[in-house]
C-alpha cells in the first residue's frame, strides 16, 4: 500500500506532469470502488481548470477553479498512470480516465480499494473520509505537547498506535518501524508511558523519516510505482525494516550470535527494532 511519502511523490508527479491544466474530458469505466463514484462526478469536475494540489494524510486533493475538489485515494493497489494525449489506449483495470490540456491521467486499480470522488472545496474537511483523519505529520499544530496529550488516553503499544490514522494521518507500517528507530523508542512501550521529551523526539523523527522518504521518491515495495512508471528507492535507506538479524547502522546489536535487529508481530503487522538502541 502506498504510504504518505509515496502519496506525496504521486501528487508531486501529477503536478509536474499537468500543472494547472484544464480538464477536458472525464471517462469513468467502473464506478464500484471502496465507495461508489458519484453519478455526477464527470459533470462536476469537467470542464474546469486545476487551481491547486494538496495532500491530507494519504488523500490527494486537487482543487478546481469551479469550487469543486477531487479527492483521490490509492487504496491497496491503486496507481496513477500518465500519458501524452495522443498516446493512450485503455488497458485492464484502467477505471477512470482524465484528459486534460497537458496530458492524460489514468486511475488503474485492480483491487478497487481506492477511490476517486469530488466535493465542494469549502466542505472538504467535512467529508466522511477526512473527518476522522488525524493531524498531518507536517502540520505545524503537531508538536511534542500535542502528541503527548493525544497519547495519554492510549494504553496500546506505541507502534500500532502510530498506525492509527485518527492519531496522525499517513504513517504506515514501514515508516512506523523506521520512525521509532530514529527516535530510539522501543515499539512495545505503552503509548501513554512515552514522556513529553520522547514525544519531542518522535515528532522530529516522524518529519525527518518521512521527508527523507519523500526526497527519495518513496519506497518501492510490492507494486508501487511513481506516476511516470519509474521506481522510488527509499527501501535502500531503511535502517531496520525487513532487516531481521542484521545490525542497524553504526550499531553492535548483532555482536552476540543470533541477535541483531528483531522482528516481532504486533496486531498482525511486522515490526522491526534494535534491542540495543531502542529503549
Ligand atoms: Zn542496533
Short mmCIF file of N, CA and C in Angstrom, two decimals, residues 126-244:
data_model
loop_
_atom_site.label_atom_id
_atom_site.label_comp_id
_atom_site.label_asym_id
_atom_site.label_seq_id
_atom_site.Cartn_x
_atom_site.Cartn_y
_atom_site.Cartn_z
N UNK A 126 -15.22 18.26 5.95
CA UNK A 126 -16.41 17.58 6.47
C UNK A 126 -16.67 16.25 5.77
N UNK A 127 -15.88 15.94 4.76
CA UNK A 127 -16.09 14.69 4.04
C UNK A 127 -15.89 13.49 4.96
N UNK A 128 -16.74 12.50 4.79
CA UNK A 128 -16.71 11.31 5.66
C UNK A 128 -15.30 10.72 5.74
N UNK A 129 -14.59 10.71 4.61
CA UNK A 129 -13.26 10.10 4.58
C UNK A 129 -12.26 10.90 5.40
N UNK A 130 -12.46 12.22 5.43
CA UNK A 130 -11.44 13.09 6.04
C UNK A 130 -11.77 13.52 7.46
N UNK A 131 -13.05 13.39 7.83
CA UNK A 131 -13.45 13.93 9.13
C UNK A 131 -12.77 13.17 10.27
N UNK A 132 -12.49 11.87 10.05
CA UNK A 132 -11.82 11.09 11.10
C UNK A 132 -10.32 10.97 10.87
N UNK A 133 -9.80 11.72 9.90
CA UNK A 133 -8.37 11.67 9.60
C UNK A 133 -7.63 12.55 10.60
N UNK A 134 -6.59 12.00 11.19
CA UNK A 134 -5.83 12.73 12.21
C UNK A 134 -5.01 13.87 11.62
N UNK A 135 -4.18 14.46 12.43
CA UNK A 135 -3.36 15.59 12.03
C UNK A 135 -2.29 15.12 11.03
N UNK A 136 -2.00 15.94 10.03
CA UNK A 136 -0.96 15.58 9.06
C UNK A 136 0.41 15.74 9.73
N UNK A 137 1.35 14.82 9.46
CA UNK A 137 2.67 14.90 10.11
C UNK A 137 3.39 16.22 9.89
N UNK A 138 3.09 16.91 8.79
CA UNK A 138 3.79 18.17 8.51
C UNK A 138 2.98 19.40 8.93
N UNK A 139 1.85 19.16 9.57
CA UNK A 139 1.04 20.27 10.08
C UNK A 139 1.75 20.87 11.31
N UNK A 140 1.89 22.21 11.33
CA UNK A 140 2.59 22.90 12.44
C UNK A 140 1.94 22.62 13.80
N UNK A 141 0.67 22.24 13.79
CA UNK A 141 -0.02 22.00 15.06
C UNK A 141 0.43 20.69 15.72
N UNK A 142 1.17 19.86 14.96
CA UNK A 142 1.70 18.63 15.58
C UNK A 142 2.99 18.98 16.32
N UNK A 143 2.88 19.09 17.64
CA UNK A 143 4.02 19.43 18.50
C UNK A 143 4.19 18.32 19.53
N UNK A 144 5.29 18.40 20.29
CA UNK A 144 5.52 17.41 21.36
C UNK A 144 4.35 17.41 22.35
N UNK A 145 3.89 18.59 22.73
CA UNK A 145 2.77 18.70 23.68
C UNK A 145 1.50 18.07 23.12
N UNK A 146 1.24 18.39 21.86
CA UNK A 146 0.04 17.88 21.19
C UNK A 146 0.06 16.36 21.14
N UNK A 147 1.21 15.78 20.74
CA UNK A 147 1.31 14.32 20.64
C UNK A 147 1.21 13.69 22.03
N UNK A 148 1.92 14.29 22.98
CA UNK A 148 1.92 13.77 24.35
C UNK A 148 0.49 13.72 24.90
N UNK A 149 -0.25 14.78 24.68
CA UNK A 149 -1.63 14.83 25.16
C UNK A 149 -2.48 13.75 24.49
N UNK A 150 -2.30 13.59 23.17
CA UNK A 150 -3.09 12.61 22.44
C UNK A 150 -2.77 11.18 22.86
N UNK A 151 -1.53 10.95 23.33
CA UNK A 151 -1.15 9.58 23.71
C UNK A 151 -1.61 9.21 25.12
N UNK A 152 -2.02 10.21 25.89
CA UNK A 152 -2.38 9.93 27.28
C UNK A 152 -3.50 8.92 27.42
N UNK A 153 -4.43 8.91 26.45
CA UNK A 153 -5.60 8.01 26.54
C UNK A 153 -5.29 6.64 25.94
N UNK A 154 -4.07 6.45 25.40
CA UNK A 154 -3.78 5.21 24.68
C UNK A 154 -2.92 4.28 25.51
N UNK A 155 -3.47 3.10 25.80
CA UNK A 155 -2.70 2.14 26.59
C UNK A 155 -2.02 1.10 25.70
N UNK A 156 -2.34 1.14 24.40
CA UNK A 156 -1.76 0.18 23.46
C UNK A 156 -0.28 0.49 23.22
N UNK A 157 0.44 -0.46 22.63
CA UNK A 157 1.86 -0.25 22.33
C UNK A 157 2.00 0.89 21.33
N UNK A 158 3.11 1.62 21.41
CA UNK A 158 3.30 2.82 20.59
C UNK A 158 3.30 2.51 19.09
N UNK A 159 3.87 1.35 18.70
CA UNK A 159 3.97 1.09 17.24
C UNK A 159 2.59 0.95 16.60
N UNK A 160 1.71 0.04 17.06
CA UNK A 160 0.37 0.01 16.44
C UNK A 160 -0.39 1.32 16.64
N UNK A 161 -0.11 2.05 17.72
CA UNK A 161 -0.79 3.33 17.93
C UNK A 161 -0.42 4.33 16.83
N UNK A 162 0.86 4.31 16.41
CA UNK A 162 1.29 5.22 15.34
C UNK A 162 0.57 4.92 14.02
N UNK A 163 0.10 3.68 13.85
CA UNK A 163 -0.60 3.31 12.61
C UNK A 163 -2.05 3.78 12.60
N UNK A 164 -2.54 4.21 13.77
CA UNK A 164 -3.93 4.66 13.85
C UNK A 164 -4.06 6.02 13.13
N UNK A 165 -4.76 6.03 12.00
CA UNK A 165 -4.84 7.24 11.17
C UNK A 165 -5.60 8.37 11.84
N UNK A 166 -6.33 8.07 12.93
CA UNK A 166 -7.05 9.12 13.65
C UNK A 166 -6.10 9.91 14.55
N UNK A 167 -4.92 9.32 14.84
CA UNK A 167 -3.93 10.00 15.69
C UNK A 167 -3.10 10.95 14.82
N UNK A 168 -2.27 10.38 13.98
CA UNK A 168 -1.51 11.16 12.99
C UNK A 168 -1.79 10.48 11.65
N UNK A 169 -2.16 11.25 10.65
CA UNK A 169 -2.58 10.66 9.37
C UNK A 169 -1.39 10.34 8.49
N UNK A 170 -1.34 9.13 7.97
CA UNK A 170 -0.38 8.85 6.91
C UNK A 170 0.87 8.08 7.30
N UNK A 171 0.97 7.64 8.58
CA UNK A 171 2.12 6.81 8.94
C UNK A 171 1.72 5.36 8.72
N UNK A 172 2.42 4.69 7.84
CA UNK A 172 2.13 3.29 7.54
C UNK A 172 3.12 2.36 8.22
N UNK A 173 3.01 1.09 7.91
CA UNK A 173 3.74 0.07 8.65
C UNK A 173 5.27 0.16 8.52
N UNK A 174 5.75 0.44 7.32
CA UNK A 174 7.21 0.51 7.11
C UNK A 174 7.80 1.66 7.93
N UNK A 175 7.20 2.85 7.75
CA UNK A 175 7.78 4.04 8.38
C UNK A 175 7.59 4.06 9.89
N UNK A 176 6.55 3.37 10.40
CA UNK A 176 6.38 3.32 11.86
C UNK A 176 7.61 2.69 12.52
N UNK A 177 8.13 1.60 11.93
CA UNK A 177 9.35 0.98 12.48
C UNK A 177 10.54 1.92 12.34
N UNK A 178 10.67 2.57 11.18
CA UNK A 178 11.81 3.46 10.94
C UNK A 178 11.77 4.69 11.86
N UNK A 179 10.57 5.22 12.09
CA UNK A 179 10.41 6.40 12.95
C UNK A 179 10.79 6.07 14.40
N UNK A 180 10.32 4.93 14.90
CA UNK A 180 10.65 4.55 16.28
C UNK A 180 12.13 4.26 16.43
N UNK A 181 12.74 3.71 15.39
CA UNK A 181 14.18 3.50 15.43
C UNK A 181 14.90 4.85 15.52
N UNK A 182 14.50 5.80 14.67
CA UNK A 182 15.14 7.13 14.67
C UNK A 182 14.96 7.83 16.02
N UNK A 183 13.83 7.58 16.67
CA UNK A 183 13.56 8.24 17.96
C UNK A 183 14.16 7.47 19.13
N UNK A 184 14.67 6.24 18.88
CA UNK A 184 15.26 5.44 19.96
C UNK A 184 14.23 4.91 20.94
N UNK A 185 13.01 4.71 20.46
CA UNK A 185 11.92 4.25 21.34
C UNK A 185 11.51 2.83 20.95
N UNK A 186 11.40 1.97 21.95
CA UNK A 186 11.06 0.57 21.69
C UNK A 186 9.57 0.46 21.32
N UNK A 187 9.27 -0.28 20.24
CA UNK A 187 7.89 -0.31 19.72
C UNK A 187 6.86 -0.93 20.65
N UNK A 188 7.32 -1.68 21.64
CA UNK A 188 6.39 -2.36 22.55
C UNK A 188 5.98 -1.49 23.74
N UNK A 189 6.61 -0.32 23.89
CA UNK A 189 6.26 0.55 25.03
C UNK A 189 4.80 0.99 24.95
N UNK A 190 4.15 1.10 26.12
CA UNK A 190 2.76 1.59 26.14
C UNK A 190 2.78 3.06 25.71
N UNK A 191 1.85 3.42 24.82
CA UNK A 191 1.83 4.78 24.26
C UNK A 191 1.71 5.84 25.36
N UNK A 192 0.92 5.57 26.39
CA UNK A 192 0.71 6.59 27.43
C UNK A 192 1.88 6.68 28.42
N UNK A 193 2.92 5.85 28.21
CA UNK A 193 4.11 5.94 29.05
C UNK A 193 5.27 6.62 28.34
N UNK A 194 5.02 7.12 27.13
CA UNK A 194 6.06 7.85 26.40
C UNK A 194 6.11 9.28 26.97
N UNK A 195 7.30 9.71 27.38
CA UNK A 195 7.40 11.02 28.04
C UNK A 195 7.23 12.17 27.05
N UNK A 196 7.04 13.37 27.59
CA UNK A 196 6.90 14.54 26.74
C UNK A 196 8.18 14.76 25.92
N UNK A 197 9.33 14.54 26.58
CA UNK A 197 10.61 14.70 25.89
C UNK A 197 10.73 13.69 24.73
N UNK A 198 10.34 12.46 25.01
CA UNK A 198 10.37 11.43 23.95
C UNK A 198 9.38 11.78 22.83
N UNK A 199 8.25 12.38 23.20
CA UNK A 199 7.29 12.80 22.16
C UNK A 199 7.92 13.84 21.24
N UNK A 200 8.79 14.70 21.82
CA UNK A 200 9.51 15.68 21.00
C UNK A 200 10.41 14.97 19.99
N UNK A 201 11.12 13.94 20.45
CA UNK A 201 11.98 13.16 19.54
C UNK A 201 11.14 12.43 18.49
N UNK A 202 9.96 11.98 18.92
CA UNK A 202 9.08 11.25 18.00
C UNK A 202 8.58 12.18 16.88
N UNK A 203 8.15 13.37 17.24
CA UNK A 203 7.66 14.33 16.24
C UNK A 203 8.80 14.66 15.25
N UNK A 204 9.99 14.92 15.78
CA UNK A 204 11.14 15.20 14.90
C UNK A 204 11.41 14.02 13.97
N UNK A 205 11.38 12.81 14.54
CA UNK A 205 11.69 11.61 13.75
C UNK A 205 10.63 11.37 12.67
N UNK A 206 9.36 11.61 13.02
CA UNK A 206 8.29 11.45 12.03
C UNK A 206 8.60 12.32 10.81
N UNK A 207 8.97 13.58 11.08
CA UNK A 207 9.20 14.51 9.96
C UNK A 207 10.49 14.18 9.21
N UNK A 208 11.53 13.81 9.94
CA UNK A 208 12.81 13.51 9.28
C UNK A 208 12.67 12.27 8.39
N UNK A 209 12.09 11.21 8.95
CA UNK A 209 11.98 9.95 8.18
C UNK A 209 11.08 10.14 6.96
N UNK A 210 9.93 10.80 7.16
CA UNK A 210 9.00 10.98 6.03
C UNK A 210 9.58 11.94 4.99
N UNK A 211 10.27 13.00 5.42
CA UNK A 211 10.88 13.95 4.46
C UNK A 211 11.94 13.25 3.62
N UNK A 212 12.76 12.43 4.29
CA UNK A 212 13.83 11.72 3.58
C UNK A 212 13.20 10.77 2.55
N UNK A 213 12.12 10.12 2.96
CA UNK A 213 11.45 9.19 2.03
C UNK A 213 10.85 9.95 0.85
N UNK A 214 10.27 11.11 1.11
CA UNK A 214 9.69 11.91 0.01
C UNK A 214 10.81 12.34 -0.93
N UNK A 215 11.93 12.80 -0.37
CA UNK A 215 13.06 13.26 -1.19
C UNK A 215 13.59 12.13 -2.07
N UNK A 216 13.45 10.90 -1.59
CA UNK A 216 13.95 9.75 -2.37
C UNK A 216 12.86 9.08 -3.20
N UNK A 217 11.70 9.72 -3.27
CA UNK A 217 10.65 9.21 -4.15
C UNK A 217 9.86 8.05 -3.59
N UNK A 218 9.85 7.90 -2.28
CA UNK A 218 9.05 6.83 -1.68
C UNK A 218 9.71 5.47 -1.79
N UNK A 219 9.10 4.49 -1.20
CA UNK A 219 9.62 3.12 -1.22
C UNK A 219 9.15 2.39 -2.46
N UNK A 220 9.87 1.39 -2.85
CA UNK A 220 9.39 0.51 -3.91
C UNK A 220 9.20 -0.86 -3.32
N UNK A 221 8.00 -1.12 -2.88
CA UNK A 221 7.71 -2.44 -2.34
C UNK A 221 6.42 -2.87 -3.02
N UNK A 222 6.21 -4.14 -3.14
CA UNK A 222 5.02 -4.66 -3.81
C UNK A 222 4.96 -4.05 -5.21
N UNK A 223 3.82 -3.46 -5.58
CA UNK A 223 3.74 -2.99 -6.96
C UNK A 223 3.56 -1.48 -7.04
N UNK A 224 4.22 -0.78 -6.13
CA UNK A 224 4.10 0.67 -6.16
C UNK A 224 5.03 1.29 -7.21
N UNK A 225 4.50 2.18 -8.01
CA UNK A 225 5.31 2.92 -8.99
C UNK A 225 4.96 4.39 -8.92
N UNK A 226 5.92 5.24 -9.24
CA UNK A 226 5.63 6.66 -9.39
C UNK A 226 4.78 6.84 -10.64
N UNK A 227 4.08 8.01 -10.79
CA UNK A 227 3.18 8.17 -11.94
C UNK A 227 3.88 7.96 -13.28
N UNK A 228 5.13 8.34 -13.41
CA UNK A 228 5.79 8.20 -14.71
C UNK A 228 6.35 6.80 -14.93
N UNK A 229 5.99 5.87 -14.04
CA UNK A 229 6.42 4.48 -14.22
C UNK A 229 7.78 4.18 -13.62
N UNK A 230 8.52 5.22 -13.23
CA UNK A 230 9.83 4.98 -12.62
C UNK A 230 9.64 4.53 -11.17
N UNK A 231 10.68 4.05 -10.57
CA UNK A 231 10.57 3.47 -9.25
C UNK A 231 11.22 4.34 -8.19
N UNK A 232 10.62 4.37 -7.01
CA UNK A 232 11.28 5.03 -5.89
C UNK A 232 12.38 4.13 -5.36
N UNK A 233 13.19 4.63 -4.46
CA UNK A 233 14.26 3.74 -3.97
C UNK A 233 14.59 3.96 -2.51
N UNK A 234 13.58 4.40 -1.74
CA UNK A 234 13.83 4.64 -0.33
C UNK A 234 14.16 3.35 0.41
N UNK A 235 13.72 2.21 -0.09
CA UNK A 235 13.97 0.98 0.66
C UNK A 235 15.47 0.73 0.87
N UNK A 236 16.30 1.32 0.00
CA UNK A 236 17.75 1.20 0.18
C UNK A 236 18.21 1.89 1.46
N UNK A 237 17.39 2.78 1.96
CA UNK A 237 17.79 3.56 3.13
C UNK A 237 17.09 3.11 4.40
N UNK A 238 16.30 2.03 4.32
CA UNK A 238 15.68 1.55 5.54
C UNK A 238 16.76 1.12 6.52
N UNK A 239 16.59 1.49 7.79
CA UNK A 239 17.57 1.11 8.81
C UNK A 239 17.23 -0.22 9.45
N UNK A 240 15.93 -0.47 9.69
CA UNK A 240 15.54 -1.69 10.39
C UNK A 240 14.50 -2.53 9.63
N UNK A 241 13.67 -1.87 8.82
CA UNK A 241 12.55 -2.58 8.20
C UNK A 241 13.06 -3.73 7.31
N UNK A 242 12.51 -4.91 7.54
CA UNK A 242 12.88 -6.11 6.76
C UNK A 242 14.34 -6.50 6.92
N UNK A 243 14.97 -6.14 8.05
CA UNK A 243 16.39 -6.44 8.24
C UNK A 243 16.62 -7.29 9.48
N UNK A 244 15.69 -8.17 9.78
CA UNK A 244 15.84 -9.02 10.97
C UNK A 244 17.17 -9.75 10.95
#
